[in-house]
Short mmCIF file of C-alpha atoms in Angstrom, two decimals:
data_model
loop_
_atom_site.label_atom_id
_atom_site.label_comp_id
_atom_site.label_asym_id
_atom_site.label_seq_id
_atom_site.Cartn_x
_atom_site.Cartn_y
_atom_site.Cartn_z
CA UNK A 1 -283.45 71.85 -131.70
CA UNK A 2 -283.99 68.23 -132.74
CA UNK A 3 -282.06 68.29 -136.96
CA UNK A 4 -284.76 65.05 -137.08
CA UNK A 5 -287.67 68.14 -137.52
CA UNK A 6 -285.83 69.22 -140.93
CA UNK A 7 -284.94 64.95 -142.13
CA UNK A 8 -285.87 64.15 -145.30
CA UNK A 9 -286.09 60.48 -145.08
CA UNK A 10 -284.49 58.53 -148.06
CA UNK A 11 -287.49 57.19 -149.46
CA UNK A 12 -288.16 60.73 -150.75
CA UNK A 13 -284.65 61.39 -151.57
CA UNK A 14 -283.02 60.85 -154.99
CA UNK A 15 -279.85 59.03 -154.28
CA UNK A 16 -277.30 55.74 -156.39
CA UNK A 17 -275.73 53.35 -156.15
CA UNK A 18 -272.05 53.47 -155.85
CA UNK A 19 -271.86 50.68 -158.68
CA UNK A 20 -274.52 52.98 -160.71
CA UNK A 21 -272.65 53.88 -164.15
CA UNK A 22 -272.22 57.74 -165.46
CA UNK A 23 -275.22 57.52 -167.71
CA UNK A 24 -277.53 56.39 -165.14
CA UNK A 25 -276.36 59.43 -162.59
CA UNK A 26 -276.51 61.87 -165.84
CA UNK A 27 -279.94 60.70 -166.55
CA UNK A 28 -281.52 60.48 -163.12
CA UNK A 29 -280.02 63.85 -162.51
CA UNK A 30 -281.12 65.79 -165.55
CA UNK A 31 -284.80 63.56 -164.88
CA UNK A 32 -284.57 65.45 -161.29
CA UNK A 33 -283.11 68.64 -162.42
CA UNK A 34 -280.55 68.07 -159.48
CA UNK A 35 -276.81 69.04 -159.36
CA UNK A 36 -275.64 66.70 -156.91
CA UNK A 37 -276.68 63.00 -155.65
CA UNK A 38 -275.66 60.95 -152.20
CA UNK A 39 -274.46 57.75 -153.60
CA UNK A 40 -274.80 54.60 -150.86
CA UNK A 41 -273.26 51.41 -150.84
CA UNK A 42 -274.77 47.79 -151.51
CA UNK A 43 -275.78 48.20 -147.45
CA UNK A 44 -277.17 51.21 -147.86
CA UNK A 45 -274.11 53.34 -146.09
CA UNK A 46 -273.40 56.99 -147.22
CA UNK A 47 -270.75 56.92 -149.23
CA UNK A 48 -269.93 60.27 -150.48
CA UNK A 49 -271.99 62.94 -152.99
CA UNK A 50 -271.73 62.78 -156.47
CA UNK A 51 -272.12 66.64 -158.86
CA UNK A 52 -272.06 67.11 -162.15
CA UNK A 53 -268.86 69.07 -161.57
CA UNK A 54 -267.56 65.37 -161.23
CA UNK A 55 -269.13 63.90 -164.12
CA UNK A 56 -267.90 66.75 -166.23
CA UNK A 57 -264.27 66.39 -164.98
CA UNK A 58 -264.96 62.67 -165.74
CA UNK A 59 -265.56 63.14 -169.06
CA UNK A 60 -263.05 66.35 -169.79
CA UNK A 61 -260.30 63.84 -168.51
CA UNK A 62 -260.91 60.73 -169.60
CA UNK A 63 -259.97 60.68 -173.77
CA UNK A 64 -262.71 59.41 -176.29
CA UNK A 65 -265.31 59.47 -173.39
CA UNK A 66 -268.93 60.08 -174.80
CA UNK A 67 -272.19 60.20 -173.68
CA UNK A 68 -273.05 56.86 -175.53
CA UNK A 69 -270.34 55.04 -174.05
CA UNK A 70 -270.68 56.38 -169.82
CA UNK A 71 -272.35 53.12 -169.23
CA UNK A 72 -269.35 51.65 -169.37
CA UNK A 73 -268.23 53.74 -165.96
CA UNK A 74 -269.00 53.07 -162.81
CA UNK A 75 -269.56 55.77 -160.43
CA UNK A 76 -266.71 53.97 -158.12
CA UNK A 77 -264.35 54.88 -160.85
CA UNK A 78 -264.96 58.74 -160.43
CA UNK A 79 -262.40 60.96 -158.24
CA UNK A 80 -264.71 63.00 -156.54
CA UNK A 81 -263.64 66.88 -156.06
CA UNK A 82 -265.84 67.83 -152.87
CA UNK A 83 -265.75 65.79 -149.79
CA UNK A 84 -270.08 65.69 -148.54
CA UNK A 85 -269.48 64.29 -145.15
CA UNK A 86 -272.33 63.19 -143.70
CA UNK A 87 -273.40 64.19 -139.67
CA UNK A 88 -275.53 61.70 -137.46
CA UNK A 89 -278.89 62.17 -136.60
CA UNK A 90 -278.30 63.42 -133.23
CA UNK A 91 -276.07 66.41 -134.58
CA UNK A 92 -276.67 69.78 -133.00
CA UNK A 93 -278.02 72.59 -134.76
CA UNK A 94 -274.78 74.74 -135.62
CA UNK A 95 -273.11 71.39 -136.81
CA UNK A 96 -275.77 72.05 -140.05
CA UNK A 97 -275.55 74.99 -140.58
CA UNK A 98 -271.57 75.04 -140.97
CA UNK A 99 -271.95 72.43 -143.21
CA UNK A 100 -275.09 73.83 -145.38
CA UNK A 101 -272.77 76.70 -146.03
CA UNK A 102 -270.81 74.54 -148.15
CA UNK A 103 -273.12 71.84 -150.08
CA UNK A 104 -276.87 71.92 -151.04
CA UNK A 105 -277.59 69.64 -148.80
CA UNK A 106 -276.01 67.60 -145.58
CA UNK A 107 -276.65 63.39 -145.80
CA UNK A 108 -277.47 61.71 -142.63
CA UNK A 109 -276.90 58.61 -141.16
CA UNK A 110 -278.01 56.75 -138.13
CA UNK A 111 -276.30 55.86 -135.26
CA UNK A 112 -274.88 52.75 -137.20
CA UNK A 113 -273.71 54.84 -140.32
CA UNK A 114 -276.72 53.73 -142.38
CA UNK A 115 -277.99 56.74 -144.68
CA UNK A 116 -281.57 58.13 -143.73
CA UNK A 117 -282.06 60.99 -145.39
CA UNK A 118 -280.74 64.57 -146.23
CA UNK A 119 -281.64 68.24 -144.72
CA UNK A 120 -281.78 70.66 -147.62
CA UNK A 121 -279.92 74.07 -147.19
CA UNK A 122 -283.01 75.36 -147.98
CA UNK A 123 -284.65 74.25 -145.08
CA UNK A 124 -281.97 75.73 -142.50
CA UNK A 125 -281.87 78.95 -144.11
CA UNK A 126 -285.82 79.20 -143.35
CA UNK A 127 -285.02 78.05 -139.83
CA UNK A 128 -281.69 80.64 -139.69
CA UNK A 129 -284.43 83.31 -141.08
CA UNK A 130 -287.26 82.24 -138.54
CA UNK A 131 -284.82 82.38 -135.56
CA UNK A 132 -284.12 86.29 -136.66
CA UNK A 133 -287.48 87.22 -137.11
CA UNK A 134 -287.88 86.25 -134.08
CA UNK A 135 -285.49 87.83 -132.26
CA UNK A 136 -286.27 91.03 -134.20
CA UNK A 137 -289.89 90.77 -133.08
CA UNK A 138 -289.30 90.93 -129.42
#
């Protein structure tokens, strides 16, 4: 099966900028009620997936860090705990759902890295759950 059937291209997708500071990730992401964010880069290549597991680390770690003062850091000054890689757009079925196992959703790029969406976990488990059915059925 074609992953391209399950893309959610990034014009629907929440995502930063890499040079984005904290506040503006912690206020998109409480605006969006999302945990976790693909951050790009000024050409628009997946760079890695930002959670509020990192911000929070950010700001356990980092002495006299506030919420009035995060626009002061930049997202590229975060150490990131969970490595989102991303899988191309030609990418095999079972590649997913390896990955969806791990991460609430899986980025992908094109075949020249760009970022074009993301495939939500929720998605694949509907597929998983469809392919069962089915097989139940006959």
């Amino acid at each position: 099966m074609n992953i391209a059937f399950f893309l959610i291209p990034k014009k629907e997708v929440v995502y930063l900028n890499i040079k984005a500071t904290m506040r503006q990730a912690l206020e998109r992401m409480e605006y969006h009620r999302y945990s976790a964010v693909p951050l790009l880069d000024d050409e628009r290549k997946y760079v890695t997936t930002l959670t509020e597991g990192d911000l929070l680390w950010m700001m356990k770690n980092t002495p006299d860090l506030h919420f009035y003062n995060t626009e002061t850091i930049r997202l590229s000054e975060l150490n990131y705990h969970r490595k989102n890689e991303p899988i191309p757009i030609h990418a095999e079925m079972e590649h997913i759902i390896s990955r969806a196992m791990e991460q609430n959703f899986v980025p992908v790029t094109d075949d020249q890295g760009t970022f074009i969406g993301i495939i939500r976990r929720r998605e694949i488990i509907e597929y998983c759950a469809n392919q069962l059915f089915a097989v139940k059925r006959n």
